[in-house]
Amino acid sequence: MARGFKRRQGRYVAKLDAVERGLVVGLMEQVRELVQPAAVPDPEDGGDEFDRIVAGLGGVGMGVSLAADDQVPELTGGVPAPRDPALDRIFPTANRQDDQVAAEFRQLTEEGLRARKTRNLDTAISALGHLEDQKVSLDHDQAVALVVALTDVRLVLGERLGLRQDDDLDLIEEQVSSLAEDDPAVYALAVYDFLTWLQETLAHALLP
């Protein structure tokens, strides 16, 4: 059973078994693929880890859509490129009143933000991915990287689940409360709750 992070002698220590670490690392790797510079989604791809986690959620009437139905401004030849809506959760628009200004600002800044987030995810993945037992022990920089990485993972997973407003989580939990324990919706929410709990324990441990 996982134990949350605590600060011990200048390090941040938790207990996560191989399955739990594998889940967290796997999701961070998927987010890294999404945000890394010059990453272009393949429309022929069979689906990412988030797709598999929330497979079947559409059948419970939660309005969950995994399609990248948002778009960036026209690039070349008047053809708009598809943009995963989860990216707008990770990289919020700089100007909600003026799409042109927002697009220009994104063009100037997003590549650098993608590079920084990718490096941060790499740090978190490395910190969790090279452990041989259940003890996780992080230095301060690794702990900060993991907190930020978990934020990005939760934003993407939340978008996949349709969690866009404060009361969405309560609504979805109510809708799946009558489902069987092995239903994908139940599992997806359990993963989201686990990530939230893990991040909260680490953020609390980082407090001065």
mmCIF file of C-alpha atoms in Angstrom:
data_model
loop_
_atom_site.group_PDB
_atom_site.id
_atom_site.type_symbol
_atom_site.label_atom_id
_atom_site.label_comp_id
_atom_site.label_asym_id
_atom_site.label_seq_id
_atom_site.Cartn_x
_atom_site.Cartn_y
_atom_site.Cartn_z
ATOM 1 C CA MET A 1 0.000 0.000 0.000
ATOM 2 C CA ALA A 2 1.320 3.415 -0.983
ATOM 3 C CA ARG A 3 2.470 5.867 1.660
ATOM 4 C CA GLY A 4 2.545 9.558 0.919
ATOM 5 C CA PHE A 5 5.590 11.789 0.910
ATOM 6 C CA LYS A 6 7.201 13.011 4.097
ATOM 7 C CA ARG A 7 10.306 15.148 4.563
ATOM 8 C CA ARG A 8 13.136 13.281 6.227
ATOM 9 C CA GLN A 9 16.626 14.679 6.673
ATOM 10 C CA GLY A 10 16.317 17.034 3.728
ATOM 11 C CA ARG A 11 14.805 14.473 1.375
ATOM 12 C CA TYR A 12 11.245 13.638 0.379
ATOM 13 C CA VAL A 13 10.377 10.012 0.993
ATOM 14 C CA ALA A 14 7.362 7.907 0.035
ATOM 15 C CA LYS A 15 6.460 4.282 -0.506
ATOM 16 C CA LEU A 16 5.255 3.239 -3.967
ATOM 17 C CA ASP A 17 5.337 -0.295 -5.290
ATOM 18 C CA ALA A 18 6.417 -1.166 -8.827
ATOM 19 C CA VAL A 19 2.850 -1.104 -10.181
ATOM 20 C CA GLU A 20 2.121 2.312 -8.693
ATOM 21 C CA ARG A 21 5.403 3.773 -9.948
ATOM 22 C CA GLY A 22 4.825 2.216 -13.354
ATOM 23 C CA LEU A 23 1.414 3.832 -13.587
ATOM 24 C CA VAL A 24 2.720 7.287 -12.688
ATOM 25 C CA VAL A 25 5.752 7.012 -14.961
ATOM 26 C CA GLY A 26 3.646 5.700 -17.842
ATOM 27 C CA LEU A 27 1.254 8.625 -17.635
ATOM 28 C CA MET A 28 4.103 11.125 -17.414
ATOM 29 C CA GLU A 29 5.663 9.581 -20.502
ATOM 30 C CA GLN A 30 2.381 10.044 -22.368
ATOM 31 C CA VAL A 31 2.194 13.687 -21.318
ATOM 32 C CA ARG A 32 5.795 14.172 -22.412
ATOM 33 C CA GLU A 33 4.869 12.898 -25.862
ATOM 34 C CA LEU A 34 2.015 15.377 -25.928
ATOM 35 C CA VAL A 35 3.968 18.471 -24.854
ATOM 36 C CA GLN A 36 7.474 17.906 -26.196
ATOM 37 C CA PRO A 37 8.544 20.388 -28.896
ATOM 38 C CA ALA A 38 7.608 19.565 -32.464
ATOM 39 C CA ALA A 39 5.394 16.705 -31.321
ATOM 40 C CA VAL A 40 2.781 16.045 -33.999
ATOM 41 C CA PRO A 41 -0.147 13.736 -33.163
ATOM 42 C CA ASP A 42 -0.542 10.815 -35.526
ATOM 43 C CA PRO A 43 -4.204 10.487 -36.571
ATOM 44 C CA GLU A 44 -3.576 6.830 -37.396
ATOM 45 C CA ASP A 45 -2.359 6.109 -33.887
ATOM 46 C CA GLY A 46 -4.397 3.537 -31.995
ATOM 47 C CA GLY A 47 -4.737 5.734 -28.901
ATOM 48 C CA ASP A 48 -2.562 6.748 -25.996
ATOM 49 C CA GLU A 49 -2.500 5.597 -22.391
ATOM 50 C CA PHE A 50 -5.165 8.136 -21.441
ATOM 51 C CA ASP A 51 -7.426 6.740 -24.152
ATOM 52 C CA ARG A 52 -7.034 3.277 -22.667
ATOM 53 C CA ILE A 53 -7.621 4.467 -19.107
ATOM 54 C CA VAL A 54 -10.890 6.151 -19.992
ATOM 55 C CA ALA A 55 -11.999 3.632 -22.610
ATOM 56 C CA GLY A 56 -15.740 3.203 -22.447
ATOM 57 C CA LEU A 57 -16.416 6.356 -20.458
ATOM 58 C CA GLY A 58 -18.604 7.775 -23.205
ATOM 59 C CA GLY A 59 -21.175 5.116 -22.464
ATOM 60 C CA VAL A 60 -22.016 6.498 -19.035
ATOM 61 C CA GLY A 61 -23.274 9.803 -20.361
ATOM 62 C CA MET A 62 -20.524 12.036 -19.000
ATOM 63 C CA GLY A 63 -19.895 13.860 -22.246
ATOM 64 C CA VAL A 64 -16.285 12.745 -22.363
ATOM 65 C CA SER A 65 -14.633 13.272 -25.728
ATOM 66 C CA LEU A 66 -11.128 12.155 -26.575
ATOM 67 C CA ALA A 67 -11.147 13.813 -29.979
ATOM 68 C CA ALA A 68 -8.871 16.792 -30.535
ATOM 69 C CA ASP A 69 -11.691 19.018 -31.730
ATOM 70 C CA ASP A 70 -9.954 22.295 -30.981
ATOM 71 C CA GLN A 71 -7.744 23.897 -33.604
ATOM 72 C CA VAL A 72 -4.783 26.211 -33.863
ATOM 73 C CA PRO A 73 -4.779 29.079 -36.378
ATOM 74 C CA GLU A 74 -4.110 28.280 -40.026
ATOM 75 C CA LEU A 75 -0.548 27.243 -40.700
ATOM 76 C CA THR A 76 0.001 26.763 -44.427
ATOM 77 C CA GLY A 77 -2.274 26.544 -47.413
ATOM 78 C CA GLY A 78 -5.286 27.604 -45.373
ATOM 79 C CA VAL A 79 -5.439 24.226 -43.655
ATOM 80 C CA PRO A 80 -5.840 24.382 -39.853
ATOM 81 C CA ALA A 81 -3.859 21.880 -37.823
ATOM 82 C CA PRO A 82 -5.728 19.909 -35.165
ATOM 83 C CA ARG A 83 -4.854 20.782 -31.571
ATOM 84 C CA ASP A 84 -5.488 18.501 -28.638
ATOM 85 C CA PRO A 85 -7.746 20.391 -26.178
ATOM 86 C CA ALA A 86 -5.602 19.063 -23.326
ATOM 87 C CA LEU A 87 -2.818 21.341 -24.554
ATOM 88 C CA ASP A 88 -4.964 24.347 -23.770
ATOM 89 C CA ARG A 89 -5.258 23.117 -20.194
ATOM 90 C CA ILE A 90 -1.471 22.897 -19.908
ATOM 91 C CA PHE A 91 -0.805 26.067 -21.939
ATOM 92 C CA PRO A 92 -3.768 28.380 -21.180
ATOM 93 C CA THR A 93 -4.520 31.144 -23.648
ATOM 94 C CA ALA A 94 -2.876 34.478 -22.879
ATOM 95 C CA ASN A 95 -5.841 36.511 -24.132
ATOM 96 C CA ARG A 96 -9.388 35.164 -24.074
ATOM 97 C CA GLN A 97 -10.831 38.271 -25.768
ATOM 98 C CA ASP A 98 -8.583 38.362 -28.819
ATOM 99 C CA ASP A 99 -7.836 35.088 -30.618
ATOM 100 C CA GLN A 100 -5.298 36.756 -32.901
ATOM 101 C CA VAL A 101 -3.260 38.142 -29.988
ATOM 102 C CA ALA A 102 -3.499 34.788 -28.184
ATOM 103 C CA ALA A 103 -2.288 32.917 -31.274
ATOM 104 C CA GLU A 104 0.658 35.295 -31.779
ATOM 105 C CA PHE A 105 1.665 35.044 -28.122
ATOM 106 C CA ARG A 106 1.438 31.243 -28.266
ATOM 107 C CA GLN A 107 3.623 31.171 -31.363
ATOM 108 C CA LEU A 108 6.286 33.206 -29.568
ATOM 109 C CA THR A 109 6.264 31.399 -26.217
ATOM 110 C CA GLU A 110 4.861 27.905 -26.438
ATOM 111 C CA GLU A 111 7.928 26.215 -27.891
ATOM 112 C CA GLY A 112 10.022 27.318 -24.922
ATOM 113 C CA LEU A 113 7.315 26.272 -22.476
ATOM 114 C CA ARG A 114 7.112 22.875 -24.138
ATOM 115 C CA ALA A 115 10.873 22.434 -23.809
ATOM 116 C CA ARG A 116 10.813 23.352 -20.098
ATOM 117 C CA LYS A 117 7.898 21.049 -19.360
ATOM 118 C CA THR A 118 9.611 18.230 -21.245
ATOM 119 C CA ARG A 119 12.793 18.668 -19.194
ATOM 120 C CA ASN A 120 10.734 18.746 -16.012
ATOM 121 C CA LEU A 121 8.905 15.548 -16.958
ATOM 122 C CA ASP A 122 12.234 13.917 -17.822
ATOM 123 C CA THR A 123 13.502 14.747 -14.324
ATOM 124 C CA ALA A 124 10.399 13.308 -12.664
ATOM 125 C CA ILE A 125 10.407 10.181 -14.837
ATOM 126 C CA SER A 126 14.083 9.566 -14.119
ATOM 127 C CA ALA A 127 13.550 10.046 -10.386
ATOM 128 C CA LEU A 128 10.826 7.396 -10.276
ATOM 129 C CA GLY A 129 12.008 5.119 -13.036
ATOM 130 C CA HIS A 130 15.316 3.905 -11.617
ATOM 131 C CA LEU A 131 14.194 2.536 -8.273
ATOM 132 C CA GLU A 132 14.568 -1.104 -7.319
ATOM 133 C CA ASP A 133 12.496 -1.221 -4.132
ATOM 134 C CA GLN A 134 9.358 0.482 -2.858
ATOM 135 C CA LYS A 135 11.132 3.449 -1.303
ATOM 136 C CA VAL A 136 11.048 6.715 -3.218
ATOM 137 C CA SER A 137 13.597 9.257 -1.998
ATOM 138 C CA LEU A 138 13.859 12.585 -3.818
ATOM 139 C CA ASP A 139 16.065 15.613 -3.428
ATOM 140 C CA HIS A 140 14.447 19.061 -3.514
ATOM 141 C CA ASP A 141 14.773 19.615 -7.268
ATOM 142 C CA GLN A 142 13.348 16.181 -8.037
ATOM 143 C CA ALA A 143 10.460 16.770 -5.634
ATOM 144 C CA VAL A 144 9.585 20.106 -7.259
ATOM 145 C CA ALA A 145 9.782 18.502 -10.703
ATOM 146 C CA LEU A 146 7.444 15.728 -9.611
ATOM 147 C CA VAL A 147 4.866 18.142 -8.177
ATOM 148 C CA VAL A 148 4.778 20.085 -11.448
ATOM 149 C CA ALA A 149 4.722 16.903 -13.545
ATOM 150 C CA LEU A 150 1.785 15.561 -11.550
ATOM 151 C CA THR A 151 -0.052 18.826 -12.194
ATOM 152 C CA ASP A 152 0.379 18.370 -15.941
ATOM 153 C CA VAL A 153 -0.696 14.729 -15.800
ATOM 154 C CA ARG A 154 -3.807 15.610 -13.801
ATOM 155 C CA LEU A 155 -4.682 18.415 -16.230
ATOM 156 C CA VAL A 156 -4.513 16.052 -19.201
ATOM 157 C CA LEU A 157 -6.348 13.232 -17.467
ATOM 158 C CA GLY A 158 -8.924 15.714 -16.191
ATOM 159 C CA GLU A 159 -9.510 16.931 -19.739
ATOM 160 C CA ARG A 160 -9.957 13.355 -20.927
ATOM 161 C CA LEU A 161 -12.465 12.747 -18.136
ATOM 162 C CA GLY A 162 -14.339 15.989 -18.765
ATOM 163 C CA LEU A 163 -13.257 17.660 -15.512
ATOM 164 C CA ARG A 164 -13.341 21.320 -16.488
ATOM 165 C CA GLN A 165 -15.193 23.003 -13.623
ATOM 166 C CA ASP A 166 -15.049 22.667 -9.849
ATOM 167 C CA ASP A 167 -18.214 20.616 -9.562
ATOM 168 C CA ASP A 168 -17.464 18.241 -12.461
ATOM 169 C CA LEU A 169 -15.648 15.750 -10.237
ATOM 170 C CA ASP A 170 -18.590 15.449 -7.859
ATOM 171 C CA LEU A 171 -20.952 14.980 -10.794
ATOM 172 C CA ILE A 172 -18.865 12.245 -12.386
ATOM 173 C CA GLU A 173 -18.348 10.462 -9.068
ATOM 174 C CA GLU A 174 -22.108 10.450 -8.582
ATOM 175 C CA GLN A 175 -22.665 9.078 -12.077
ATOM 176 C CA VAL A 176 -20.223 6.181 -11.653
ATOM 177 C CA SER A 177 -21.198 5.325 -8.068
ATOM 178 C CA SER A 178 -23.542 2.583 -9.271
ATOM 179 C CA LEU A 179 -21.073 0.999 -11.698
ATOM 180 C CA ALA A 180 -19.208 -2.257 -11.153
ATOM 181 C CA GLU A 181 -15.755 -2.016 -9.575
ATOM 182 C CA ASP A 182 -14.073 -3.235 -12.759
ATOM 183 C CA ASP A 183 -15.730 -0.586 -14.942
ATOM 184 C CA PRO A 184 -13.175 1.633 -16.769
ATOM 185 C CA ALA A 185 -14.833 4.758 -15.378
ATOM 186 C CA VAL A 186 -14.286 3.587 -11.823
ATOM 187 C CA TYR A 187 -10.645 2.814 -12.570
ATOM 188 C CA ALA A 188 -10.069 6.170 -14.293
ATOM 189 C CA LEU A 189 -11.429 8.107 -11.334
ATOM 190 C CA ALA A 190 -9.379 5.990 -8.943
ATOM 191 C CA VAL A 191 -6.255 6.894 -10.917
ATOM 192 C CA TYR A 192 -7.160 10.588 -10.825
ATOM 193 C CA ASP A 193 -7.789 10.446 -7.077
ATOM 194 C CA PHE A 194 -4.496 8.610 -6.521
ATOM 195 C CA LEU A 195 -2.542 11.226 -8.465
ATOM 196 C CA THR A 196 -4.278 14.008 -6.534
ATOM 197 C CA TRP A 197 -3.465 12.396 -3.189
ATOM 198 C CA LEU A 198 0.167 11.760 -4.154
ATOM 199 C CA GLN A 199 0.649 15.335 -5.319
ATOM 200 C CA GLU A 200 -0.955 16.760 -2.178
ATOM 201 C CA THR A 201 1.315 14.781 0.139
ATOM 202 C CA LEU A 202 4.406 15.927 -1.754
ATOM 203 C CA ALA A 203 3.266 19.560 -1.917
ATOM 204 C CA HIS A 204 2.638 19.504 1.836
ATOM 205 C CA ALA A 205 6.065 17.990 2.478
ATOM 206 C CA LEU A 206 7.657 20.784 0.434
ATOM 207 C CA LEU A 207 6.141 23.503 2.594
ATOM 208 C CA PRO A 208 8.743 25.334 4.719
#
